[in-house]
Structure formats: C-alpha cells, structure tokens
CSV table of C-alpha atoms in Angstrom, one decimal:
chain,number,residue,atom,x,y,z
A,1,MET,CA,8.9,18.6,-26.1
A,2,ASP,CA,12.3,17.9,-24.6
A,3,ASP,CA,13.4,14.3,-25.1
A,4,LYS,CA,14.3,14.0,-21.4
A,5,LEU,CA,10.8,15.1,-20.4
A,6,VAL,CA,9.2,12.6,-22.8
A,7,LYS,CA,11.4,9.8,-21.5
A,8,ALA,CA,10.6,10.6,-17.9
A,9,ARG,CA,6.9,10.7,-18.6
A,10,GLU,CA,7.1,7.3,-20.3
A,11,ILE,CA,8.8,5.9,-17.2
A,12,ILE,CA,6.1,7.3,-15.0
A,13,ASN,CA,3.3,5.9,-17.2
A,14,GLU,CA,5.0,2.5,-17.2
A,15,THR,CA,5.5,2.6,-13.4
A,16,ASP,CA,1.9,3.6,-12.9
A,17,ARG,CA,0.7,0.6,-14.9
A,18,GLU,CA,2.9,-1.7,-12.8
A,19,MET,CA,1.7,0.0,-9.6
A,20,ALA,CA,-2.0,-0.5,-10.5
A,21,ALA,CA,-1.4,-4.2,-10.9
A,22,LEU,CA,0.5,-4.3,-7.6
A,23,PHE,CA,-2.3,-2.3,-5.9
A,24,GLU,CA,-4.9,-4.8,-7.0
A,25,ARG,CA,-2.7,-7.7,-5.9
A,26,ARG,CA,-2.1,-6.0,-2.5
A,27,MET,CA,-5.8,-5.3,-2.0
A,28,ARG,CA,-6.8,-8.9,-2.8
A,29,ALA,CA,-4.5,-9.9,0.1
A,30,VAL,CA,-6.0,-7.1,2.3
A,31,ARG,CA,-9.4,-8.6,1.5
A,32,ASP,CA,-8.2,-12.0,2.7
A,33,VAL,CA,-6.8,-10.4,5.9
A,34,ALA,CA,-10.1,-8.6,6.5
A,35,GLU,CA,-12.1,-11.7,6.1
A,36,TYR,CA,-9.8,-13.6,8.5
A,37,LYS,CA,-10.1,-10.8,11.1
A,38,LYS,CA,-13.8,-10.7,10.7
A,39,GLU,CA,-14.2,-14.4,11.2
A,40,HIS,CA,-11.9,-14.4,14.2
A,41,GLY,CA,-13.2,-11.2,15.8
A,42,LEU,CA,-9.8,-9.4,15.5
A,43,PRO,CA,-9.5,-5.6,15.3
A,44,ILE,CA,-8.7,-4.0,12.0
A,45,PHE,CA,-6.0,-1.7,13.4
A,46,ASP,CA,-2.9,-3.4,14.7
A,47,GLU,CA,-0.4,-0.7,15.8
A,48,THR,CA,2.5,-3.1,16.3
A,49,ARG,CA,2.1,-4.7,12.9
A,50,GLU,CA,1.8,-1.2,11.2
A,51,LYS,CA,5.0,0.0,12.9
A,52,GLU,CA,6.8,-3.2,11.8
A,53,VAL,CA,5.6,-2.8,8.2
A,54,LEU,CA,6.7,0.8,8.1
A,55,ALA,CA,10.1,0.1,9.6
A,56,ARG,CA,10.8,-2.9,7.4
A,57,ASN,CA,9.7,-1.2,4.2
A,58,LEU,CA,11.5,2.1,4.9
A,59,SER,CA,14.7,0.1,5.3
A,60,LEU,CA,14.3,-0.9,1.6
A,61,VAL,CA,14.8,2.7,0.5
A,62,ASP,CA,18.4,3.8,0.2
A,63,ASP,CA,17.8,7.4,-0.9
A,64,GLU,CA,17.5,9.3,2.4
A,65,VAL,CA,15.8,12.2,0.6
A,66,LEU,CA,13.1,9.9,-0.7
A,67,LYS,CA,12.6,7.9,2.6
A,68,PRO,CA,10.2,10.3,4.3
A,69,TYR,CA,8.1,10.5,1.1
A,70,TYR,CA,8.0,6.7,0.9
A,71,GLY,CA,6.9,6.6,4.6
A,72,ASP,CA,4.0,8.9,3.7
A,73,PHE,CA,3.2,6.7,0.7
A,74,LEU,CA,3.2,3.6,2.9
A,75,GLN,CA,1.1,5.2,5.6
A,76,HIS,CA,-1.5,6.3,3.0
A,77,THR,CA,-1.5,2.8,1.5
A,78,MET,CA,-2.1,1.3,4.9
A,79,ASP,CA,-4.9,3.8,5.6
A,80,VAL,CA,-6.6,2.9,2.3
A,81,SER,CA,-6.2,-0.8,3.3
A,82,LYS,CA,-7.8,-0.2,6.7
A,83,ASN,CA,-10.7,1.6,5.1
A,84,TYR,CA,-11.2,-1.3,2.7
A,85,GLN,CA,-11.0,-3.7,5.7
A,86,ARG,CA,-13.7,-1.7,7.5
A,87,ASP,CA,-16.0,-1.8,4.4
A,88,ILE,CA,-15.5,-5.6,4.3
A,89,SER,CA,-16.1,-6.1,8.0
A,90,GLU,CA,-19.4,-4.2,7.7
A,91,SER,CA,-20.6,-6.3,4.8
A,92,GLU,CA,-21.7,-9.9,4.5
A,93,ILE,CA,-18.9,-12.3,3.6
C-alpha cells in the first residue's frame, strides 16, 4: 500500500479514538443537561441555543470548503444529543 494512504489511515484511526473519548465526555454533559431540564420542566429543544452553538462552532472552522460539512456534523451531533435527552426524560432519574 502507498505510504501516503497508510499514514492518512493512521491519522484517521487516531482521530477516531480521540473523537470517541470526546463523544463520551460530551454525552455525559448532555445527560447532566437532560436531568436538569427534566427536573425543571424545560423543553429538550431550544432553537435559540442550537443556532448559537452552530454559529459559534462554525466560526472555528477556517476552511470554507469544510465548513458546510462541519455544520452537518454539528447538526447530527445535536440531533443525537436531543434523542439521548428524550430517552433520559422518559426514564426515571
């Protein structure tokens, strides 16, 4: 296999490991948010907050070609988070 391909795949594998750890960290925080919202009768979906998160995080990406892909990634991540919050809100704390 081409050395460039091997190196790129190694970077992807390392990044995936890091992302898995960050995903778990993020979802633990999402659980805390869900529990707070459940205790205080707040809705899961907060459109204003979601727009703020998207805008703030999109500004962190300098590569204009990658920016819309990152927006999709963020939106999907928030959708996963909302689904997890719904599961928590429907369960016993």
